[in-house]
CSV table of C-alpha atoms and ligand atoms in Angstrom, one decimal:
chain,number,residue,atom,x,y,z
A,1263,UNK,CA,-11.7,11.5,-9.7
A,1264,UNK,CA,-12.3,8.7,-7.3
A,1265,UNK,CA,-15.7,7.1,-7.9
A,1266,UNK,CA,-15.6,3.9,-5.8
A,1267,UNK,CA,-13.5,2.1,-3.2
A,1268,UNK,CA,-13.3,-1.5,-1.9
A,1269,UNK,CA,-11.0,-3.9,-0.1
A,1270,UNK,CA,-10.5,-7.5,0.6
A,1271,UNK,CA,-8.6,-9.4,3.3
A,1272,UNK,CA,-7.9,-13.1,3.6
A,1273,UNK,CA,-10.0,-14.9,6.2
A,1274,UNK,CA,-7.1,-16.0,8.5
A,1275,UNK,CA,-6.1,-13.5,11.1
A,1276,UNK,CA,-2.8,-14.0,12.7
A,1277,UNK,CA,-2.4,-12.3,16.1
A,1278,UNK,CA,0.9,-11.3,17.8
A,1279,UNK,CA,0.1,-14.0,20.4
A,1280,UNK,CA,0.2,-16.6,17.6
A,1281,UNK,CA,3.6,-15.4,16.3
A,1282,UNK,CA,4.9,-15.6,19.9
A,1283,UNK,CA,4.4,-19.3,19.8
A,1284,UNK,CA,6.3,-19.8,16.5
A,1285,UNK,CA,9.2,-17.4,16.7
A,1286,UNK,CA,11.5,-15.5,19.1
A,1287,UNK,CA,9.3,-12.4,19.4
A,1288,UNK,CA,6.7,-10.9,21.8
A,1289,UNK,CA,3.4,-9.1,21.5
A,1290,UNK,CA,4.9,-6.3,23.6
A,1291,UNK,CA,7.9,-5.8,21.1
A,1292,UNK,CA,5.7,-5.9,18.0
A,1293,UNK,CA,3.2,-3.4,19.4
A,1294,UNK,CA,5.8,-1.0,20.8
A,1295,UNK,CA,8.1,-1.1,17.8
A,1296,UNK,CA,5.5,-1.2,15.0
A,1297,UNK,CA,2.0,-0.6,16.3
A,1298,UNK,CA,0.8,-3.9,14.8
A,1299,UNK,CA,-1.6,-6.2,16.8
A,1300,UNK,CA,-2.6,-8.6,14.0
A,1301,UNK,CA,-2.3,-9.2,10.3
A,1302,UNK,CA,-4.2,-11.3,7.7
A,1303,UNK,CA,-2.5,-14.2,5.9
A,1304,UNK,CA,-3.7,-15.9,2.7
A,1305,UNK,CA,-4.1,-19.7,2.8
A,1306,UNK,CA,-2.2,-21.8,0.3
A,1307,UNK,CA,-4.9,-21.7,-2.3
A,1308,UNK,CA,-5.4,-17.9,-2.3
A,1309,UNK,CA,-3.4,-15.9,-4.9
A,1310,UNK,CA,-2.9,-12.2,-5.2
A,1311,UNK,CA,-5.5,-12.1,-8.1
A,1312,UNK,CA,-8.1,-13.6,-5.7
A,1313,UNK,CA,-7.7,-10.7,-3.3
A,1314,UNK,CA,-7.5,-8.2,-6.1
A,1315,UNK,CA,-10.8,-9.4,-7.6
A,1316,UNK,CA,-12.5,-9.3,-4.2
A,1317,UNK,CA,-11.4,-5.7,-3.7
A,1318,UNK,CA,-12.2,-4.7,-7.3
A,1319,UNK,CA,-15.8,-6.1,-7.1
A,1320,UNK,CA,-16.5,-4.0,-4.0
A,1321,UNK,CA,-15.0,-0.9,-5.6
A,1322,UNK,CA,-17.2,-1.4,-8.6
A,1323,UNK,CA,-20.3,-1.9,-6.4
A,1324,UNK,CA,-19.5,1.3,-4.4
A,1325,UNK,CA,-19.1,3.1,-7.8
A,1326,UNK,CA,-22.4,1.6,-8.9
A,1327,UNK,CA,-20.7,0.3,-12.0
A,1328,UNK,CA,-20.7,-3.0,-13.8
A,1329,UNK,CA,-17.3,-4.5,-15.0
A,1330,UNK,CA,-18.1,-3.6,-18.6
A,1331,UNK,CA,-17.9,0.1,-17.7
A,1332,UNK,CA,-14.2,-0.2,-17.0
A,1333,UNK,CA,-11.6,0.6,-19.6
A,1334,UNK,CA,-8.4,-0.5,-17.8
A,1335,UNK,CA,-7.2,-2.5,-14.8
A,1336,UNK,CA,-3.9,-1.7,-13.1
A,1337,UNK,CA,-2.6,-4.0,-10.4
A,1338,UNK,CA,0.1,-2.7,-8.2
A,1339,UNK,CA,1.9,-5.6,-6.6
A,1340,UNK,CA,5.2,-7.0,-5.3
A,1341,UNK,CA,3.7,-10.5,-5.3
A,1342,UNK,CA,2.2,-11.2,-8.7
A,1343,UNK,CA,0.5,-14.6,-9.3
A,1344,UNK,CA,3.4,-15.5,-11.5
A,1345,UNK,CA,6.7,-13.8,-12.6
A,1346,UNK,CA,5.3,-13.7,-16.1
A,1347,UNK,CA,2.7,-12.6,-17.3
A,1348,UNK,CA,1.3,-9.7,-15.2
A,1349,UNK,CA,-1.6,-10.4,-12.8
A,1350,UNK,CA,-3.9,-7.6,-14.1
A,1351,UNK,CA,-5.2,-9.4,-17.3
A,1352,UNK,CA,-6.3,-12.3,-15.0
A,1353,UNK,CA,-8.1,-9.9,-12.8
A,1354,UNK,CA,-9.8,-8.2,-15.7
A,1355,UNK,CA,-10.9,-11.5,-17.2
A,1356,UNK,CA,-12.2,-12.8,-13.9
A,1357,UNK,CA,-14.2,-9.6,-13.4
A,1358,UNK,CA,-15.7,-10.1,-16.8
A,1359,UNK,CA,-14.4,-6.7,-17.9
A,1360,UNK,CA,-13.8,-7.8,-21.5
A,1361,UNK,CA,-10.6,-7.3,-23.7
A,1362,UNK,CA,-9.5,-4.1,-22.0
A,1363,UNK,CA,-6.1,-2.6,-21.1
A,1364,UNK,CA,-4.6,-4.5,-18.2
A,1365,UNK,CA,-1.1,-4.4,-16.7
A,1366,UNK,CA,0.9,-4.5,-13.4
A,1367,UNK,CA,2.9,-1.7,-11.8
A,1368,UNK,CA,5.9,-2.7,-9.7
A,1369,UNK,CA,6.9,-0.1,-7.1
A,1370,UNK,CA,6.6,-2.2,-3.9
A,1371,UNK,CA,5.0,-0.1,-1.1
A,1372,UNK,CA,4.6,3.0,-3.4
A,1373,UNK,CA,2.9,0.9,-6.0
A,1374,UNK,CA,-0.6,2.2,-5.4
A,1375,UNK,CA,0.4,5.8,-5.9
A,1376,UNK,CA,2.4,4.8,-9.1
A,1377,UNK,CA,-0.8,3.1,-10.2
A,1378,UNK,CA,-2.9,6.1,-9.5
A,1379,UNK,CA,-0.5,8.3,-11.5
A,1380,UNK,CA,-0.6,5.9,-14.4
A,1381,UNK,CA,-4.4,5.7,-14.4
A,1382,UNK,CA,-4.6,9.5,-14.4
A,1383,UNK,CA,-2.3,9.6,-17.4
A,1384,UNK,CA,-4.5,7.0,-19.2
A,1385,UNK,CA,-7.5,9.2,-18.5
A,1386,UNK,CA,-5.8,12.5,-19.4
A,1387,UNK,CA,-4.6,11.0,-22.7
A,1388,UNK,CA,-8.1,9.8,-23.6
A,1389,UNK,CA,-7.0,6.2,-23.6
A,1390,UNK,CA,-9.5,5.4,-20.8
A,1391,UNK,CA,-12.4,7.0,-19.0
A,1392,UNK,CA,-12.7,4.7,-16.0
A,1393,UNK,CA,-9.8,2.7,-14.5
A,1394,UNK,CA,-9.6,0.2,-11.7
A,1395,UNK,CA,-6.4,0.8,-9.7
A,1396,UNK,CA,-5.8,-2.1,-7.3
A,1397,UNK,CA,-3.1,-2.6,-4.7
A,1398,UNK,CA,-2.9,-6.3,-3.9
A,1399,UNK,CA,-0.4,-8.5,-2.1
A,1400,UNK,CA,0.2,-12.0,-0.8
A,1401,UNK,CA,3.3,-10.7,0.9
A,1402,UNK,CA,3.4,-13.7,3.3
A,1403,UNK,CA,4.7,-15.8,0.4
A,1404,UNK,CA,8.0,-13.9,0.2
A,1405,UNK,CA,8.7,-13.6,3.9
A,1406,UNK,CA,11.5,-15.6,5.5
A,1407,UNK,CA,10.1,-17.4,8.5
A,1408,UNK,CA,13.6,-17.2,10.0
A,1409,UNK,CA,13.6,-13.4,9.8
A,1410,UNK,CA,11.6,-12.0,12.8
A,1411,UNK,CA,12.3,-8.4,11.7
A,1412,UNK,CA,10.2,-8.8,8.6
A,1413,UNK,CA,7.9,-11.7,9.4
A,1414,UNK,CA,6.0,-9.9,12.1
A,1415,UNK,CA,5.4,-6.7,10.0
A,1416,UNK,CA,3.9,-7.7,6.7
A,1417,UNK,CA,0.4,-9.0,5.9
A,1418,UNK,CA,-1.8,-9.9,2.9
A,1419,UNK,CA,-4.7,-8.0,1.5
A,1420,UNK,CA,-6.0,-5.8,-1.4
A,1421,UNK,CA,-7.6,-2.4,-1.9
A,1422,UNK,CA,-9.0,-0.9,-5.0
A,1423,UNK,CA,-10.4,2.4,-6.3
A,1424,UNK,CA,-12.3,3.3,-9.5
A,1425,UNK,CA,-10.8,6.4,-11.0
A,1426,UNK,CA,-12.8,8.2,-13.6
A,1427,UNK,CA,-12.5,11.4,-15.7
A,1428,UNK,CA,-13.8,14.4,-13.9
A,1429,UNK,CA,-13.3,18.1,-13.1
A,1430,UNK,CA,-10.6,19.4,-10.9
A,1431,UNK,CA,-13.1,21.2,-8.6
A,1432,UNK,CA,-15.4,18.1,-8.2
A,1433,UNK,CA,-15.6,16.4,-4.8
A,1434,UNK,CA,-13.5,13.3,-5.3
A,1435,UNK,CA,-10.9,15.0,-7.5
A,1436,UNK,CA,-7.4,13.7,-7.5
A,1437,UNK,CA,-5.1,16.7,-7.2
A,1438,UNK,CA,-1.4,17.1,-7.8
A,1439,UNK,CA,0.6,13.9,-7.6
A,1440,UNK,CA,4.4,13.4,-7.3
A,1441,UNK,CA,6.6,10.4,-7.6
A,1442,UNK,CA,10.3,9.7,-7.0
A,1443,UNK,CA,12.9,7.0,-6.9
A,1444,UNK,CA,16.5,6.3,-5.9
A,1445,UNK,CA,17.9,3.1,-7.3
A,1446,UNK,CA,21.2,3.5,-5.3
A,1447,UNK,CA,19.1,2.1,-2.4
A,1448,UNK,CA,18.1,-1.1,-4.3
A,1449,UNK,CA,19.6,-3.4,-1.7
A,1450,UNK,CA,17.8,-1.8,1.3
A,1451,UNK,CA,14.5,-3.5,0.5
A,1452,UNK,CA,14.8,-6.4,-1.9
A,1453,UNK,CA,14.3,-10.0,-2.8
A,1454,UNK,CA,17.8,-10.6,-4.1
A,1455,UNK,CA,17.1,-13.7,-6.2
A,1456,UNK,CA,14.3,-15.7,-7.7
A,1457,UNK,CA,14.1,-14.5,-11.3
A,1458,UNK,CA,16.5,-15.5,-14.1
A,1459,UNK,CA,20.1,-16.2,-12.9
A,1460,UNK,CA,22.0,-13.1,-12.0
A,1461,UNK,CA,25.0,-12.1,-14.1
A,1462,UNK,CA,28.0,-14.2,-13.0
A,1463,UNK,CA,25.8,-16.6,-11.0
A,1464,UNK,CA,27.1,-20.1,-11.3
A,1465,UNK,CA,25.5,-21.9,-8.4
A,1466,UNK,CA,21.9,-21.8,-7.4
A,1467,UNK,CA,21.2,-18.7,-5.2
A,1468,UNK,CA,21.3,-19.3,-1.5
A,1469,UNK,CA,17.7,-20.0,-0.5
A,1470,UNK,CA,17.6,-17.0,1.9
A,1471,UNK,CA,18.1,-14.8,-1.2
A,1472,UNK,CA,14.7,-15.9,-2.4
A,1473,UNK,CA,13.0,-14.1,0.5
A,1474,UNK,CA,12.3,-10.5,1.1
A,1475,UNK,CA,14.9,-8.6,3.1
A,1476,UNK,CA,14.8,-5.1,4.6
A,1477,UNK,CA,17.4,-2.9,6.4
A,1478,UNK,CA,14.8,-1.6,8.7
A,1479,UNK,CA,16.7,1.0,10.6
A,1480,UNK,CA,18.1,2.8,7.5
A,1481,UNK,CA,14.7,2.5,5.7
A,1482,UNK,CA,12.9,4.0,8.7
A,1483,UNK,CA,14.6,7.4,8.4
A,1484,UNK,CA,14.7,7.5,4.6
A,1485,UNK,CA,10.9,6.8,4.7
A,1486,UNK,CA,10.2,9.7,7.0
A,1487,UNK,CA,12.5,12.0,4.9
A,1488,UNK,CA,11.3,11.1,1.4
A,1489,UNK,CA,7.6,11.0,2.3
A,1490,UNK,CA,7.9,14.3,4.2
A,1491,UNK,CA,9.6,16.0,1.3
A,1492,UNK,CA,7.2,14.6,-1.3
A,1493,UNK,CA,4.1,15.4,0.7
A,1494,UNK,CA,5.4,19.0,1.2
A,1495,UNK,CA,5.9,19.4,-2.5
A,1496,UNK,CA,2.3,18.1,-3.2
A,1497,UNK,CA,0.9,20.5,-0.6
A,1498,UNK,CA,2.7,23.3,-2.3
A,1499,UNK,CA,1.5,22.4,-5.8
A,1500,UNK,CA,-2.1,21.9,-4.5
A,1501,UNK,CA,-2.0,25.3,-2.9
A,1502,UNK,CA,-3.1,23.8,0.4
A,1503,UNK,CA,-2.0,25.1,3.8
A,1504,UNK,CA,-1.3,22.6,6.6
A,1505,UNK,CA,-4.6,23.5,8.3
A,1506,UNK,CA,-6.4,22.7,5.0
A,1507,UNK,CA,-5.5,19.0,5.4
A,1508,UNK,CA,-8.2,17.0,7.2
A,1509,UNK,CA,-6.4,13.7,7.0
A,1510,UNK,CA,-2.9,12.4,6.4
A,1511,UNK,CA,-3.0,8.8,5.0
A,1512,UNK,CA,0.5,7.5,4.7
A,1513,UNK,CA,1.8,4.0,3.8
A,1514,UNK,CA,1.1,1.8,6.9
A,1515,UNK,CA,4.8,0.8,7.5
A,1516,UNK,CA,5.1,1.4,11.2
A,1517,UNK,CA,3.1,3.5,13.6
A,1518,UNK,CA,6.4,5.3,14.7
A,1519,UNK,CA,7.0,6.2,11.0
A,1520,UNK,CA,3.5,7.7,10.6
A,1521,UNK,CA,3.8,9.7,13.8
A,1522,UNK,CA,7.3,11.1,12.9
A,1523,UNK,CA,6.1,11.8,9.4
A,1524,UNK,CA,3.1,13.8,10.7
A,1525,UNK,CA,5.6,15.8,12.9
A,1526,UNK,CA,7.9,16.3,10.0
A,1527,UNK,CA,5.1,17.7,7.7
A,1528,UNK,CA,3.6,19.7,10.6
A,1529,UNK,CA,0.2,18.0,10.8
A,1530,UNK,CA,-1.1,17.0,14.2
A,1531,UNK,CA,-0.7,13.3,14.8
A,1532,UNK,CA,-4.4,12.8,15.5
A,1533,UNK,CA,-5.1,13.9,11.9
A,1534,UNK,CA,-3.0,10.9,10.6
A,1535,UNK,CA,-5.4,8.0,10.0
A,1536,UNK,CA,-4.5,4.4,9.5
A,1537,UNK,CA,-5.2,0.7,10.3
A,1538,UNK,CA,-1.7,-0.8,10.8
A,1539,UNK,CA,-2.8,-2.3,14.2
A,1540,UNK,CA,-5.4,-4.4,12.4
A,1541,UNK,CA,-3.7,-5.4,9.1
A,1542,UNK,CA,0.0,-4.8,9.5
A,1543,UNK,CA,2.1,-3.5,6.5
A,1544,UNK,CA,0.3,-4.7,3.3
A,1545,UNK,CA,2.8,-3.0,0.9
A,1546,UNK,CA,1.0,-1.9,-2.3
A,1547,UNK,CA,-2.4,-2.6,-0.7
A,1548,UNK,CA,-1.7,-0.4,2.3
A,1549,UNK,CA,-3.1,3.0,1.2
A,1550,UNK,CA,-6.3,1.8,-0.4
A,1551,UNK,CA,-7.0,-0.5,2.5
A,1552,UNK,CA,-6.4,2.3,5.0
A,1553,UNK,CA,-8.7,4.6,2.9
A,1554,UNK,CA,-11.4,2.0,2.7
A,1555,UNK,CA,-11.4,1.2,6.4
A,1556,UNK,CA,-11.4,4.9,7.3
A,1557,UNK,CA,-14.3,5.5,4.9
A,1558,UNK,CA,-16.3,2.5,6.2
A,1559,UNK,CA,-15.8,3.8,9.8
A,1560,UNK,CA,-17.0,7.2,8.8
A,1561,UNK,CA,-13.7,8.9,9.8
A,1562,UNK,CA,-13.1,10.4,6.4
A,1563,UNK,CA,-16.1,12.1,4.9
A,1564,UNK,CA,-17.1,13.6,1.5
A,1565,UNK,CA,-15.2,16.9,0.9
A,1566,UNK,CA,-12.4,16.0,3.3
A,1567,UNK,CA,-9.0,17.0,2.0
A,1568,UNK,CA,-6.6,14.1,2.2
A,1569,UNK,CA,-2.8,13.9,1.8
A,1570,UNK,CA,-1.6,10.5,0.6
A,1571,UNK,CA,2.1,9.5,0.8
A,1572,UNK,CA,4.0,6.3,0.4
A,1573,UNK,CA,7.6,4.9,0.4
A,1574,UNK,CA,9.0,1.5,-0.5
A,1575,UNK,CA,11.5,-0.6,-2.3
A,1576,UNK,CA,13.3,0.7,-5.3
A,1577,UNK,CA,13.7,2.9,-3.5
A,1578,UNK,CA,10.4,4.6,-4.5
A,1579,UNK,CA,8.1,7.1,-3.0
A,1580,UNK,CA,5.1,9.3,-3.9
A,1581,UNK,CA,2.5,11.7,-2.6
A,1582,UNK,CA,-0.9,12.9,-3.8
A,1583,UNK,CA,-3.7,15.3,-2.8
A,1584,UNK,CA,-7.2,14.0,-2.9
A,1585,UNK,CA,-10.6,15.4,-2.0
A,1586,UNK,CA,-12.8,12.6,-0.6
A,1587,UNK,CA,-15.8,11.8,-2.8
A,1588,UNK,CA,-19.4,11.1,-1.8
A,1589,UNK,CA,-19.5,7.3,-2.2
A,1590,UNK,CA,-21.3,4.5,-0.5
A,1591,UNK,CA,-19.4,2.2,1.8
A,1592,UNK,CA,-19.9,-1.5,0.6
B,110,LIG,O1,7.1,-0.9,3.8
B,110,LIG,C1,8.3,-0.4,3.2
B,110,LIG,C2,9.0,0.6,4.1
B,110,LIG,N1,9.3,-0.1,5.3
B,110,LIG,C3,9.6,0.6,6.4
B,110,LIG,O2,9.5,1.8,6.3
B,110,LIG,C4,10.0,-0.1,7.6
B,110,LIG,C5,11.0,0.7,8.3
B,110,LIG,N2,11.6,0.1,9.5
B,110,LIG,C6,10.9,-0.3,10.6
B,110,LIG,O3,9.7,-0.2,10.7
B,110,LIG,C7,11.7,-0.7,11.8
B,110,LIG,O4,13.1,-0.5,11.6
B,110,LIG,C8,11.5,-2.2,12.2
B,110,LIG,C9,10.1,-2.4,12.8
B,110,LIG,C10,11.7,-3.1,11.0
B,110,LIG,C11,12.5,-2.7,13.3
B,110,LIG,O5,12.4,-1.8,14.4
B,110,LIG,P1,13.7,-1.1,15.0
B,110,LIG,O6,13.2,-0.4,16.2
B,110,LIG,O7,14.4,-0.4,13.9
B,110,LIG,O8,14.5,-2.4,15.6
B,110,LIG,P2,15.9,-2.9,15.2
B,110,LIG,O9,16.0,-3.5,13.8
B,110,LIG,O10,16.9,-1.8,15.5
B,110,LIG,O11,16.1,-4.0,16.3
B,110,LIG,C12,16.1,-3.7,17.7
B,110,LIG,C13,16.2,-5.0,18.5
B,110,LIG,C14,17.3,-5.9,17.9
B,110,LIG,O12,17.9,-6.6,19.0
B,110,LIG,P3,19.3,-6.0,19.7
B,110,LIG,O13,20.3,-6.1,18.5
B,110,LIG,O14,19.0,-4.6,20.1
B,110,LIG,O15,19.5,-7.0,20.8
B,110,LIG,C15,16.6,-6.9,17.1
B,110,LIG,O16,17.2,-8.1,17.0
B,110,LIG,O17,15.0,-5.7,18.3
B,110,LIG,C16,15.3,-7.0,17.9
B,110,LIG,N3,14.2,-7.5,17.0
B,110,LIG,C17,13.1,-8.1,17.6
B,110,LIG,N4,12.8,-8.5,18.8
B,110,LIG,C18,11.6,-9.1,19.0
B,110,LIG,C19,14.0,-7.4,15.7
B,110,LIG,N5,12.8,-7.9,15.3
B,110,LIG,C20,12.3,-8.4,16.5
B,110,LIG,C21,11.1,-9.0,16.8
B,110,LIG,N6,10.8,-9.4,18.0
B,110,LIG,N7,10.1,-9.4,15.8
């Protein structure tokens, strides 16, 4: 069950008006096509692990736990500090959590739900009792400043939850969770180069290949379809009717996607809660950031039934049922 939550944003806020001055775009286009008004961008000295540690410390505080009570740290990220090793051991060490299990999960914007599923498995197997699941990104580092279709959308940030062993009927219980992938769509959301040379690669990869690319239009409809199907399957397994769902919290990709998704599932749009206007699309950090902000604002309350769903590169997707716990906002 969820025992604590926290988030962390870099200090620099970049408004649409600021982007208008540096690229061929407009505040009106960005708001109308995505719902985004601003995003946060890490400065050169801030790494993904810095944001992850900030979010984790707040999550621990809200769970009223000290770092030594944690058995594992999972960091879901697309933008690790380094290609090798994983970022999670750095985060665990900086938290002072001791020599515990720590590893990263790579599922792009679905990463947080993949992390939650992995943490549940660690708890169910007895390998851990309390796990920090962190979604953290410095996505701005992989954006192509020449590509206005991605540069205006993504932002940096981190969100974290403490997951602990508990009973299925407890407030805060994580219910059924489903995940999926379709690797035939690998090229739709990708950083084509940047790791070891690709097979057959003789010349250095074109520099544009080192940046994130997305076929936005195709991804839009696949996102609605896959999140809709996965969320319906989780509802079914949870035994929840549509009217039982207090809040839909979906990956904050685009306000038009979240609206269409609510229609697709059959949940009134006003029961879809998010913060894309304030933080943009923060990839793996998106769901815990949206949950933390909704919790801090008092929108989601103890006992509320929440349907989570995400979609991202891979392609990957997932959905989960969650009953909101009684925890202190930090
Ligand atoms: O997080 C992982 C999952 N991600 C998603 O699910 C994202 C899914 N896709 C989307 O959110 C949307 O497809 C985008 C926001 C990326 C793009 O919106 P769109 O409505 O699909 O726009 P489009 O790509 O079809 O472009 C429409 C027009 C084009 O101009 P023309 O060809 O009609 O003259 C683009 O060049 O908008 C233009 N455009 C822009 N104009 C101003 C593209 N980006 C911008 C921009 N500012 N930043």
